[in-house]
Coordinates of C-alpha atoms in Angstrom, one line a residue:
Chain U
X1 CA 2.3 -28.4 -24.3
X2 CA 6.1 -28.0 -22.1
X3 CA 6.8 -32.1 -22.0
X4 CA 10.2 -32.9 -23.7
X5 CA 10.0 -34.3 -27.3
X6 CA 9.9 -37.5 -27.6
X7 CA 13.9 -39.1 -28.2
X8 CA 14.7 -41.8 -30.8
X9 CA 16.0 -44.5 -30.1
X10 CA 20.2 -44.0 -28.5
X11 CA 23.5 -45.3 -27.7
X12 CA 24.7 -45.8 -24.4
X13 CA 26.3 -42.8 -24.1
X14 CA 23.5 -41.0 -25.8
X15 CA 21.6 -42.6 -23.2
X16 CA 23.8 -41.5 -20.1
X17 CA 24.2 -37.9 -21.6
X18 CA 20.3 -37.2 -21.2
X19 CA 20.2 -38.6 -17.8
X20 CA 22.6 -36.6 -16.4
X21 CA 20.7 -33.9 -18.1
X22 CA 17.0 -34.8 -16.8
X23 CA 19.0 -35.3 -13.1
X24 CA 20.2 -31.8 -13.7
X25 CA 17.2 -30.5 -14.9
X26 CA 15.6 -31.2 -11.5
X27 CA 17.4 -29.5 -9.2
X28 CA 17.5 -26.1 -11.3
X29 CA 17.0 -23.4 -9.4
X30 CA 15.9 -19.1 -9.2
X31 CA 18.7 -16.6 -9.0
X32 CA 17.9 -13.6 -7.2
X33 CA 17.3 -12.0 -10.8
X34 CA 14.7 -14.5 -11.5
X35 CA 12.9 -14.3 -8.4
X36 CA 13.0 -10.6 -8.7
X37 CA 11.2 -10.6 -12.2
X38 CA 8.8 -12.5 -10.7
X39 CA 8.3 -10.2 -8.0
X40 CA 8.0 -7.9 -10.1
X41 CA 5.3 -9.2 -12.4
X42 CA 3.3 -10.2 -10.0
X43 CA 3.4 -6.6 -8.4
X44 CA 1.6 -5.1 -11.5
X45 CA -0.6 -7.6 -12.1
X46 CA -2.1 -5.5 -8.6
X47 CA -2.6 -2.8 -10.7
X48 CA -4.8 -5.0 -13.3
X49 CA -8.3 -3.9 -13.9
X50 CA -9.2 -6.8 -14.9
X51 CA -7.9 -10.1 -15.3
X52 CA -9.6 -12.3 -18.5
X53 CA -10.3 -11.3 -21.7
X54 CA -12.7 -8.0 -22.9
X55 CA -16.0 -10.2 -24.0
X56 CA -17.0 -7.6 -26.3
X57 CA -13.5 -7.9 -28.4
X58 CA -14.7 -10.0 -31.7
X59 CA -18.5 -8.5 -31.3
X60 CA -19.6 -7.3 -34.8
X61 CA -22.4 -5.0 -34.3
X62 CA -24.4 -4.8 -37.7
X63 CA -23.3 -7.6 -39.9
X64 CA -24.4 -5.8 -43.3
X65 CA -21.8 -2.6 -42.3
X66 CA -19.4 -3.6 -40.5
X67 CA -17.5 -0.3 -39.0
X68 CA -13.8 0.1 -37.9
X69 CA -13.1 3.5 -37.3
X70 CA -15.8 4.1 -34.4
X71 CA -15.3 3.0 -30.8
X72 CA -18.2 0.8 -30.2
X73 CA -18.6 1.6 -26.3
X74 CA -22.2 2.3 -25.8
X75 CA -23.8 0.4 -28.9
X76 CA -26.7 1.4 -30.1
X77 CA -28.8 2.2 -27.8
X78 CA -26.5 5.4 -27.0
X79 CA -27.1 6.4 -30.6
X80 CA -30.6 6.5 -30.4
X81 CA -30.0 8.4 -27.3
X82 CA -27.9 10.7 -28.7
X83 CA -30.1 11.2 -31.8
X84 CA -32.9 12.3 -29.2
X85 CA -30.0 15.2 -27.6
X86 CA -29.8 16.2 -31.0
X87 CA -33.0 16.8 -31.7
X88 CA -33.9 18.5 -28.6
X89 CA -30.8 20.8 -29.2
X90 CA -31.1 21.6 -33.0
X91 CA -27.9 22.4 -33.3
X92 CA -24.6 19.9 -33.0
X93 CA -22.2 22.6 -32.2
X94 CA -19.1 20.3 -33.7
X95 CA -19.7 17.4 -31.6
X96 CA -19.6 14.6 -34.1
X97 CA -16.4 15.5 -35.6
X98 CA -14.3 16.1 -32.0
X99 CA -16.6 12.8 -30.8
X100 CA -15.1 11.4 -33.5
X101 CA -11.7 12.3 -32.9
X102 CA -11.3 11.5 -29.7
X103 CA -12.8 7.9 -30.4
X104 CA -10.1 5.7 -31.4
X105 CA -9.9 1.9 -31.8
X106 CA -8.9 -0.1 -28.8
X107 CA -7.1 -2.4 -31.1
X108 CA -4.1 0.7 -31.2
X109 CA -4.9 2.0 -28.0
X110 CA -3.5 -1.2 -26.2
X111 CA -0.9 -2.0 -28.8
X112 CA 0.8 1.3 -29.0
X113 CA 0.5 2.1 -24.8
X114 CA 3.2 3.5 -23.1
X115 CA 3.9 2.2 -20.1
X116 CA 2.5 4.9 -17.0
X117 CA 6.6 5.7 -16.0
X118 CA 6.9 6.3 -19.3
X119 CA 4.3 9.0 -19.3
X120 CA 5.5 10.4 -16.2
X121 CA 9.2 11.1 -17.7
X122 CA 7.9 12.3 -20.6
X123 CA 5.8 15.1 -19.2
X124 CA 9.1 15.5 -16.9
X125 CA 10.8 16.2 -19.6
X126 CA 8.2 18.3 -21.1
X127 CA 8.1 20.5 -18.4
X128 CA 11.7 21.1 -17.6
X129 CA 12.0 22.2 -21.5
X130 CA 9.0 24.3 -21.7
X131 CA 9.7 28.3 -21.4
X132 CA 8.9 29.1 -17.7
X133 CA 9.4 25.4 -16.4
X134 CA 7.1 25.0 -12.7
X135 CA 9.6 23.1 -11.0
X136 CA 7.3 22.4 -8.3
X137 CA 6.1 19.8 -11.4
X138 CA 9.0 17.6 -11.8
X139 CA 10.1 14.6 -10.6
X140 CA 7.2 15.2 -8.1
X141 CA 5.2 11.6 -8.7
X142 CA 9.6 9.7 -8.2
X143 CA 10.2 12.2 -5.0
X144 CA 6.6 11.7 -3.3
X145 CA 7.4 7.4 -3.1
X146 CA 7.6 6.2 0.2
X147 CA 11.0 4.7 1.8
X148 CA 11.5 1.5 2.4
X149 CA 10.4 0.3 5.7
X150 CA 12.5 0.2 8.4
X151 CA 11.5 -3.0 10.4
X152 CA 12.3 -6.0 8.5
X153 CA 9.4 -7.5 6.1
X154 CA 7.6 -11.0 7.6
X155 CA 7.1 -14.0 6.2
X156 CA 3.8 -15.5 5.1
X157 CA 3.1 -19.1 4.1
X158 CA 2.8 -18.5 0.3
X159 CA -0.3 -21.4 0.8
X160 CA -2.1 -20.3 3.7
X161 CA -1.2 -17.3 4.3
X162 CA 0.6 -18.6 8.1
X163 CA 3.5 -17.0 9.4
X164 CA 6.2 -19.1 7.9
X165 CA 10.0 -20.3 8.5
X166 CA 10.7 -22.2 5.9
X167 CA 11.7 -21.7 2.0
X168 CA 11.4 -22.8 -1.1
X169 CA 15.2 -23.8 -2.1
X170 CA 14.2 -23.6 -5.8
X171 CA 11.9 -20.5 -6.2
X172 CA 12.2 -19.1 -3.2
X173 CA 8.3 -18.9 -1.7
X174 CA 7.5 -19.7 1.9
X175 CA 5.8 -21.8 3.3
X176 CA 5.4 -23.2 7.1
X177 CA 5.0 -26.7 7.3
X178 CA 5.2 -30.4 5.7
X179 CA 1.8 -30.2 3.5
X180 CA 1.9 -26.8 2.6
X181 CA 5.7 -27.4 1.5
X182 CA 4.1 -30.9 -0.8
X183 CA 1.2 -28.6 -2.2
X184 CA 3.1 -26.0 -3.2
X185 CA 6.2 -28.4 -4.9
X186 CA 3.0 -30.0 -6.5
X187 CA 0.9 -26.3 -8.0
X188 CA 3.6 -23.6 -8.4
X189 CA 7.3 -24.4 -8.0
X190 CA 8.4 -23.7 -11.3
X191 CA 5.9 -23.6 -12.7
X192 CA 5.5 -21.6 -15.5
X193 CA 1.7 -20.2 -14.7
X194 CA 2.9 -19.4 -11.0
Chain H
X1 CA -29.2 34.5 -11.9
X2 CA -26.4 32.7 -10.3
X3 CA -24.6 30.1 -11.3
X4 CA -24.7 26.3 -10.1
X5 CA -22.1 24.6 -8.5
X6 CA -20.8 21.8 -9.0
X7 CA -18.3 20.0 -6.5
X8 CA -17.4 16.9 -8.7
X9 CA -14.6 14.6 -6.6
X10 CA -13.1 12.0 -9.2
X11 CA -11.9 9.1 -7.8
X12 CA -10.8 6.2 -9.0
X13 CA -13.5 3.7 -8.4
X14 CA -16.3 5.5 -7.5
X15 CA -17.5 9.2 -8.1
X16 CA -18.7 11.6 -5.7
X17 CA -20.5 14.6 -7.4
X18 CA -23.8 16.6 -6.7
X19 CA -24.5 20.7 -6.6
X20 CA -23.3 22.7 -3.9
X21 CA -27.2 22.4 -2.5
X22 CA -27.4 19.1 -2.2
X23 CA -27.4 16.8 0.8
X24 CA -25.3 14.3 -0.2
X25 CA -23.5 13.1 -3.5
X26 CA -24.3 10.9 -5.9
X27 CA -22.1 7.8 -5.5
X28 CA -21.5 7.3 -9.4
X29 CA -19.0 4.5 -10.8
X30 CA -15.7 5.7 -12.8
X31 CA -16.4 2.6 -15.2
X32 CA -17.5 1.3 -18.1
X33 CA -18.7 -2.5 -17.4
X34 CA -18.9 -5.2 -20.1
X35 CA -20.7 -8.2 -19.0
X36 CA -20.3 -11.5 -20.6
X37 CA -24.1 -12.3 -21.0
X38 CA -25.5 -8.7 -22.0
X39 CA -23.5 -8.5 -25.5
X40 CA -25.2 -5.5 -27.1
X41 CA -24.8 -3.1 -25.2
X42 CA -21.7 -1.9 -22.8
X43 CA -23.5 -0.1 -18.8
X44 CA -21.5 3.5 -18.8
X45 CA -20.9 4.9 -15.2
X46 CA -24.5 4.5 -13.2
X47 CA -25.8 2.4 -15.7
X48 CA -23.7 -0.7 -13.8
X49 CA -26.8 -0.8 -11.5
X50 CA -28.8 -1.6 -14.7
X51 CA -26.6 -4.6 -15.1
X52 CA -28.6 -8.0 -13.8
X53 CA -25.8 -10.4 -13.9
X54 CA -22.4 -8.9 -12.6
X55 CA -20.5 -12.7 -13.3
X56 CA -17.0 -12.0 -14.6
X57 CA -17.8 -8.3 -14.9
X58 CA -15.4 -6.5 -17.9
X59 CA -13.8 -3.3 -16.3
X60 CA -12.8 0.1 -18.7
X61 CA -11.4 2.7 -16.5
X62 CA -10.0 5.9 -17.2
X63 CA -7.8 6.1 -14.2
X64 CA -4.8 4.2 -13.8
X65 CA -2.9 4.6 -11.0
X66 CA -4.3 7.5 -9.5
X67 CA -4.4 9.7 -12.7
X68 CA -6.5 9.9 -15.5
X69 CA -4.9 8.4 -18.6
X70 CA -7.9 7.6 -20.7
X71 CA -9.5 10.6 -21.7
X72 CA -11.8 9.4 -23.7
X73 CA -13.1 6.8 -21.6
X74 CA -13.9 9.7 -19.2
X75 CA -15.2 12.2 -21.5
X76 CA -18.1 9.2 -22.1
X77 CA -18.2 8.8 -18.6
X78 CA -18.5 12.2 -17.8
X79 CA -21.5 12.7 -20.4
X80 CA -23.1 10.4 -19.0
X81 CA -22.8 11.0 -15.7
X82 CA -23.9 14.8 -16.5
X83 CA -26.9 13.9 -18.8
X84 CA -28.2 11.6 -15.9
X85 CA -28.1 14.9 -13.5
X86 CA -29.4 16.8 -15.6
X87 CA -26.9 19.6 -15.7
X88 CA -26.9 22.9 -17.4
X89 CA -23.6 23.6 -18.4
X90 CA -23.7 27.0 -19.9
X91 CA -25.3 28.0 -16.6
X92 CA -23.1 25.9 -14.4
X93 CA -19.5 25.6 -13.1
X94 CA -17.2 22.7 -11.3
X95 CA -15.2 22.5 -9.1
X96 CA -13.2 18.9 -9.7
X97 CA -11.1 17.3 -8.2
X98 CA -7.5 15.6 -9.7
X99 CA -5.1 14.4 -8.3
X100 CA -2.4 16.2 -10.7
X101 CA -3.3 18.7 -7.9
X102 CA -1.6 16.9 -4.9
X103 CA 1.7 15.3 -7.5
X104 CA 2.0 16.2 -10.3
X105 CA 2.9 14.1 -12.7
X106 CA 0.6 14.0 -16.6
X107 CA -0.6 16.6 -18.0
X108 CA -4.2 18.0 -17.2
X109 CA -6.4 17.6 -19.9
X110 CA -10.0 17.9 -18.7
X111 CA -10.5 21.4 -18.8
X112 CA -10.9 21.3 -22.1
X113 CA -13.3 18.6 -22.0
X114 CA -14.9 20.8 -19.5
X115 CA -14.8 24.1 -21.3
X116 CA -15.5 23.0 -25.2
X117 CA -16.9 20.2 -25.2
X118 CA -19.5 20.6 -21.9
X119 CA -19.7 24.5 -21.7
X120 CA -19.1 25.0 -18.5
X121 CA -18.5 28.6 -17.3
X122 CA -15.8 28.0 -14.9
X123 CA -13.6 25.8 -13.5
X124 CA -11.7 25.2 -10.0
X125 CA -9.0 22.3 -9.8
X126 CA -7.9 21.0 -6.7
X127 CA -7.3 17.8 -5.0
X128 CA -9.1 16.0 -2.3
X129 CA -6.4 15.8 0.4
X130 CA -6.4 19.6 -0.5
X131 CA -10.2 20.4 -0.1
X132 CA -9.6 18.7 3.2
X133 CA -7.0 21.0 4.4
X134 CA -8.5 23.9 3.6
X135 CA -11.6 23.5 5.2
X136 CA -9.7 22.6 8.1
X137 CA -7.2 25.7 7.7
X138 CA -10.9 28.0 6.9
X139 CA -13.7 26.3 9.0
X140 CA -12.2 24.4 12.3
X141 CA -9.9 27.2 12.6
X142 CA -6.5 24.7 12.3
X143 CA -2.9 26.2 11.3
X144 CA -1.9 22.8 10.4
X145 CA -3.0 19.4 8.7
X146 CA -2.0 16.4 8.0
X147 CA -4.6 14.6 5.5
X148 CA -3.9 10.4 5.1
X149 CA -6.2 9.3 1.7
X150 CA -6.3 5.8 1.5
X151 CA -8.1 5.5 -1.9
X152 CA -8.7 3.2 -5.2
X153 CA -5.5 3.5 -6.9
X154 CA -2.8 4.4 -4.0
X155 CA -2.8 5.7 -0.5
X156 CA -0.9 9.1 0.3
X157 CA -0.1 11.4 3.0
X158 CA 0.4 14.8 2.9
X159 CA 0.6 17.6 5.2
X160 CA -0.3 21.5 5.2
X161 CA -0.1 24.7 6.8
X162 CA -2.7 27.3 6.4
X163 CA -4.2 25.2 2.9
X164 CA -0.9 24.9 1.4
X165 CA 1.3 22.1 0.6
X166 CA 4.8 21.4 2.5
X167 CA 5.0 19.3 -0.7
X168 CA 8.4 17.8 0.1
X169 CA 5.9 15.7 3.3
X170 CA 3.8 13.9 0.1
X171 CA 4.2 10.4 0.6
X172 CA 2.8 8.0 -2.0
X173 CA 2.3 4.3 -1.4
X174 CA 0.9 2.3 -3.8
X175 CA -1.5 0.2 -2.1
X176 CA -5.5 1.4 -2.7
X177 CA -8.2 -0.9 -2.6
X178 CA -7.5 -2.3 -6.2
X179 CA -4.2 -3.8 -5.2
X180 CA -6.4 -4.8 -2.2
X181 CA -8.8 -6.7 -4.2
X182 CA -6.6 -8.6 -6.4
X183 CA -4.2 -9.9 -4.0
X184 CA -7.6 -10.9 -2.3
X185 CA -8.4 -13.0 -5.7
X186 CA -5.2 -14.6 -6.1
X187 CA -5.5 -15.9 -2.6
X188 CA -8.9 -17.4 -3.0
X189 CA -8.5 -18.6 -6.2
X190 CA -5.0 -20.5 -5.0
X191 CA -6.3 -21.8 -1.9
X192 CA -10.5 -22.5 -2.7
X193 CA -11.8 -21.7 -5.7
X194 CA -11.0 -19.4 -9.4
X195 CA -12.4 -16.1 -8.5
X196 CA -10.0 -14.1 -11.0
X197 CA -12.3 -12.9 -13.1
X198 CA -15.1 -12.1 -10.4
X199 CA -13.7 -8.6 -9.6
X200 CA -17.4 -7.1 -8.8
X201 CA -18.3 -9.7 -5.9
X202 CA -14.6 -10.3 -4.3
X203 CA -14.8 -6.0 -3.9
X204 CA -17.6 -6.5 -1.6
X205 CA -16.4 -9.9 -0.5
X206 CA -13.6 -7.5 0.6
X207 CA -16.0 -4.9 2.2
X208 CA -18.1 -6.8 4.4
X209 CA -15.3 -8.9 5.9
X210 CA -12.2 -7.6 6.2
X211 CA -10.8 -5.7 9.6
X212 CA -7.5 -4.7 10.3
X213 CA -6.1 -6.4 13.8
X214 CA -5.2 -4.8 16.7
X215 CA -2.8 -7.2 17.3
X216 CA -1.8 -9.0 14.3
X217 CA 0.0 -11.3 16.3
X218 CA -2.7 -12.6 18.1
X219 CA -4.7 -12.5 15.8
X220 CA -2.7 -14.9 13.6
X221 CA -2.4 -17.3 17.0
X222 CA -5.8 -17.0 16.8
X223 CA -6.7 -17.8 13.1
X224 CA -4.2 -21.1 13.6
X225 CA -6.8 -22.8 15.9
X226 CA -8.6 -25.7 15.5
X227 CA -12.1 -25.5 13.8
X228 CA -14.4 -25.3 17.2
X229 CA -12.2 -22.7 18.4
X230 CA -11.8 -20.5 15.5
X231 CA -14.0 -17.2 15.8
X232 CA -11.6 -15.8 12.9
X233 CA -13.3 -18.4 10.1
X234 CA -16.5 -17.1 8.2
X235 CA -18.5 -18.2 5.5
X236 CA -19.6 -15.9 2.7
X237 CA -22.3 -17.0 0.8
X238 CA -21.9 -16.2 -3.1
X239 CA -24.3 -14.4 -4.5
X240 CA -26.3 -16.0 -7.5
X241 CA -27.8 -12.8 -8.9
X242 CA -31.5 -14.4 -9.1
X243 CA -32.4 -14.6 -5.6
X244 CA -29.2 -13.2 -4.0
X245 CA -27.6 -9.9 -5.0
X246 CA -25.2 -9.3 -2.1
X247 CA -22.7 -12.2 -0.4
X248 CA -24.1 -13.5 2.9
X249 CA -21.7 -14.1 5.7
X250 CA -22.4 -16.9 7.8
X251 CA -20.3 -18.7 10.5
X252 CA -18.2 -22.0 9.0
X253 CA -19.8 -23.7 12.3
X254 CA -23.5 -23.3 10.8
X255 CA -24.8 -25.3 7.5
X256 CA -24.8 -24.4 4.6
X257 CA -26.3 -25.4 1.0
X258 CA -23.4 -26.8 -0.5
X259 CA -24.8 -26.6 -4.3
X260 CA -24.2 -22.7 -3.4
X261 CA -20.8 -21.7 -4.2
X262 CA -19.4 -20.2 -1.2
X263 CA -16.1 -19.3 0.2
X264 CA -14.6 -19.8 3.7
X265 CA -12.2 -16.4 5.2
X266 CA -9.7 -16.9 7.8
X267 CA -6.2 -15.4 7.6
X268 CA -7.3 -13.1 4.5
X269 CA -9.9 -11.4 6.9
X270 CA -7.1 -9.7 8.6
X271 CA -4.1 -9.5 6.0
X272 CA -5.4 -8.1 3.1
X273 CA -5.8 -4.6 5.2
X274 CA -2.4 -5.0 7.2
X275 CA -0.9 -4.6 3.4
X276 CA -1.4 -0.9 3.7
X277 CA 0.2 -1.1 6.7
X278 CA 2.8 -3.2 5.9
X279 CA 3.4 -3.5 2.5
X280 CA 6.3 -5.3 2.6
X281 CA 4.4 -8.6 3.3
X282 CA 3.4 -8.6 -0.2
X283 CA 7.4 -7.5 -1.3
X284 CA 6.3 -3.9 -2.1
X285 CA 9.1 -2.4 -1.0
X286 CA 7.9 0.6 0.5
X287 CA 6.7 1.2 4.4
X288 CA 2.7 1.7 5.5
X289 CA 0.8 3.8 6.4
X290 CA 1.9 4.5 10.1
X291 CA 5.6 5.2 8.7
X292 CA 4.8 7.6 6.4
X293 CA 2.4 9.8 8.7
X294 CA 5.8 10.3 11.1
X295 CA 7.9 10.6 8.0
X296 CA 5.8 13.2 6.3
X297 CA 5.5 15.1 10.0
X298 CA 9.5 14.7 10.1
X299 CA 9.6 16.5 6.5
X300 CA 8.1 19.3 7.2
X301 CA 9.9 22.3 9.4
X302 CA 10.6 21.5 13.1
X303 CA 8.3 24.2 14.5
X304 CA 5.1 22.7 12.8
X305 CA 5.5 19.0 14.0
X306 CA 3.6 19.3 17.2
X307 CA 0.7 21.1 15.8
X308 CA 1.0 18.8 12.8
X309 CA 0.6 15.6 14.7
X310 CA -2.6 17.9 16.9
X311 CA -4.7 17.4 13.5
X312 CA -4.6 14.0 11.5
X313 CA -7.9 13.5 9.0
X314 CA -8.1 9.9 7.5
X315 CA -10.0 10.3 4.1
X316 CA -10.6 7.7 1.5
X317 CA -12.7 4.3 0.7
X318 CA -10.1 1.9 2.2
X319 CA -9.4 3.3 5.3
X320 CA -13.8 2.1 6.2
X321 CA -11.7 -0.6 7.2
X322 CA -13.3 -1.5 10.8
X323 CA -10.3 -0.6 13.0
X324 CA -8.1 1.6 10.8
X325 CA -7.9 4.1 13.0
X326 CA -7.4 2.8 16.0
X327 CA -5.1 1.1 14.6
X328 CA -3.1 4.1 13.2
X329 CA -3.6 6.4 16.0
X330 CA -2.0 3.4 17.8
X331 CA 1.1 2.9 16.0
X332 CA 1.3 6.9 15.0
X333 CA 1.7 7.1 19.4
X334 CA 4.5 4.8 19.1
X335 CA 6.6 6.0 16.8
X336 CA 6.2 9.9 17.9
X337 CA 7.9 11.6 20.3
X338 CA 6.8 11.4 23.7
X339 CA 6.5 15.4 24.6
X340 CA 4.2 15.9 20.8
X341 CA 0.6 15.2 21.1
X342 CA -2.0 13.2 19.3
X343 CA -5.3 13.7 17.7
X344 CA -6.7 11.6 14.4
X345 CA -9.3 13.7 14.0
X346 CA -12.8 11.4 14.9
X347 CA -15.3 14.3 12.7
X348 CA -14.9 11.8 9.2
X349 CA -17.9 10.2 9.5
X350 CA -17.6 9.2 6.0
X351 CA -14.1 8.9 4.9
X352 CA -15.7 8.1 1.1
X353 CA -17.5 11.1 0.7
X354 CA -15.8 13.0 3.5
X355 CA -13.6 15.4 0.8
X356 CA -17.3 16.0 -1.3
X357 CA -18.3 17.2 2.2
X358 CA -15.7 19.7 3.1
X359 CA -15.2 21.2 -0.6
X360 CA -18.8 21.8 0.3
X361 CA -19.1 23.9 3.6
X362 CA -15.6 25.3 2.0
X363 CA -17.1 27.0 -1.1
X364 CA -20.4 27.8 0.4
X365 CA -18.1 29.9 3.1
X366 CA -15.0 30.9 1.7
X367 CA -13.5 32.9 -1.8
X368 CA -12.0 30.2 -3.6
X369 CA -10.5 31.3 -7.4
X370 CA -12.3 30.0 -10.7
X371 CA -10.7 30.6 -14.2
X372 CA -13.0 31.3 -16.6
X373 CA -12.9 30.0 -20.2
X374 CA -11.1 33.6 -21.5
X375 CA -8.5 33.5 -18.8
X376 CA -7.8 29.7 -20.0
X377 CA -7.9 30.4 -23.7
X378 CA -4.9 32.7 -22.6
X379 CA -2.4 30.8 -20.4
X380 CA -4.2 27.5 -19.5
X381 CA -1.9 24.9 -18.6
X382 CA 0.9 27.7 -16.1
X383 CA -2.8 29.8 -15.3
X384 CA -4.1 26.1 -13.9
X385 CA -1.1 25.2 -11.5
X386 CA -0.1 28.8 -10.5
X387 CA -4.0 29.2 -9.3
X388 CA -4.8 25.9 -8.4
X389 CA -2.0 24.6 -7.0
X390 CA -0.3 26.1 -3.9
X391 CA 2.3 25.1 -2.1
X392 CA 4.8 25.8 0.8
X393 CA 7.7 26.4 -1.6
X394 CA 7.5 28.2 -4.8
X395 CA 8.6 27.4 -8.1
X396 CA 11.7 29.7 -7.7
X397 CA 13.0 28.0 -4.6
X398 CA 13.8 24.9 -6.4
X399 CA 15.3 25.7 -9.1
X400 CA 18.7 24.8 -8.5
X401 CA 17.7 21.3 -6.7
X402 CA 15.3 19.3 -9.4
X403 CA 17.3 17.8 -12.7
X404 CA 16.3 14.8 -14.1
X405 CA 18.8 12.5 -13.1
X406 CA 17.1 13.4 -9.2
X407 CA 14.9 10.3 -9.2
X408 CA 14.3 8.5 -6.2
X409 CA 12.2 5.4 -7.6
X410 CA 13.8 4.0 -10.5
X411 CA 12.3 1.1 -12.4
X412 CA 13.7 -2.2 -12.6
X413 CA 14.3 -3.2 -16.4
X414 CA 13.3 -6.3 -17.3
X415 CA 15.9 -9.6 -18.5
X416 CA 13.9 -12.2 -19.1
X417 CA 15.8 -15.2 -18.2
X418 CA 13.6 -17.4 -18.3

C-alpha cells in the first residue's frame, strides 16, 4: 500500500535525482514535534475502551422493518421484559416517550461527540456565566492535575522492557541491545502503524 | 413505613450497590458488553455473567475519565441493575457516589434520572473519598485524613479535615486500572501474542499476575536472568471458555500444552503496577502516587500536616496489587520530614468495597443531608453542590482567584507532521 508507484524509464539526470531522494528518505528523522504527537496519540490510546470495531454495528434486527431511530441496545429480549413490566404495573408513566427521547443513534453520538476536555471547559464557562457562580467548581479539573515528577524519567527498552541506555536516532524509541535494535528497526521504526 | 436506603458506589468498572442492611454490596459491571459470537443480544450490567464466550468483548461504558458522559447508557445500566435487585423506588432513597463531588468538572444529570425516571424519594450525593473521610472523622474520631483512591479511571489523593475537603490538596493522576490494562495489552501484543482485543482476559491476567515491586532495581536485575535462574517469569494459560473460564498461572519450567495459547510475563509483572508510582515510565508528565501524597499534604495548612500524615487511607481497585500499601508507606516515609509520624491505615480489608462499607456505617450512625423531589425542583443544581460538596474554603473566598485563563493543564494542539 505504501510502496512508491513504479516510474517509467528515466534519463540519466532523473536516475541521479531519484537515487538521491531515495537515499535521503532512508535518513529521515522525526523531529521533537512529531515525536510528541506520537506520544500523545499513544497516551490517548490508554483511555480507549476498545481497540476494535463494534461487532453489532452493521446488524439489521428485522429485515422486514428496519429501524433507524431506536438504539437497539437491549434487543428483543429487553423489549419483552419491558412489556411484561408494563403489563404488571398497568400504567406507563410516559416511559416510552422519555426513553425514545434519551435513546439516540450511536452514529450521531460518535460523529458529533466533543472531546472530554471541551466538555469540561464548557462547563467551567457555564458556571462562571451563571447568576450565582460557585467558584469552587471553576477549573477544578485542570487545577487538580498532578504536577510533573521531581525525579527524572527512567528509560525502558520498547522491545523487551528492560532498562535501556540507547535511543533510536530516527524515531527516538529506546532499546537496550543490538538484537532489540534490530527487532525495532524491522517492526516499528518509522512504520506508520506504530 | 421507613424508607429503604440504598448505597450506590458508581465506579467506572464495577458498581457497588446494596441496601443499608446488606452484609456486603453486590459488584455489578458498569458497562454494556457486546460479543462477536452473540448477535441477537447485548449484555447489560450483571448479564455479563451470562455471556458464555468472553473473547473479543466490546465494551460500551458510560464513564469516561471518571465522569459519566453517556447518560443514556448509564440509565439503561441502572435500570437493569435496579430491576434485578427488586428495588421499589417510590419507598426508597439512594446515596450515590459521583466524582463531581470530589473534582467538579461536568454537569450532574443524575438527579433528574433518579427522581423523574426511577421515582426515588430522596437523594444523597457524595464521592467515594468523601465517604471514607467522613467515616474516619465521625466513626473513628480522627480529625484529619488523606484518602488515596486508585480506581479504574484515575488515581486521586485528597486531604480532609473534619470530613471537609481541602480543595487545593486534591491531586489527580490520569493512571488507573484501565490505562494499566491497555498498556499491558500493548506490551503483550507487541512482544508475544496479539491480544489487543482481549480486554477481559488481559484484565484478569493483570489481577492474577501483577505485583508491586518493593525494590524496582533488584526486580529488574532478577528479570534479566536466564531461563533457569529467573523466578519472576510466569506462564499464563489462556482460558478457552469451554472447560476453563479463568486463566491458570504456571511456572515457566513446567511443561505445557503447545496447543493451548499462553503468554509468559516477566518484566511486565512489576512494570505494570510501577506505572502508578512513576507515570513518567510511559511518558505521562505527572508525578506518582507517593509524590502526590506528599504534594497533597504540603498544600494543606501547616498545622494540619502532621495529623494528615498519621491517617492515610488507601482505597480503590488498583490498590489491590500485592505490595501496594508497603511500597506507598516506604516511599512516603522517605519524603516526609523526620519529625512527622506516618500511618497508612490497616483497616481496609477490601479496597474495592471499603467506601461502600464506610458509607453503610456512616449513614447508619450519623445524620447526612438528603434532598427530596420538591427541594430539587426549586433549586436543583446549586442546592446539590451547596449541600453535598463541603469544602474548607467557601466559594466566596475564591472569587478573585478563579478565572478562565487559570489553567495548569493545557491540552496541546496537535499539528500533524506526517
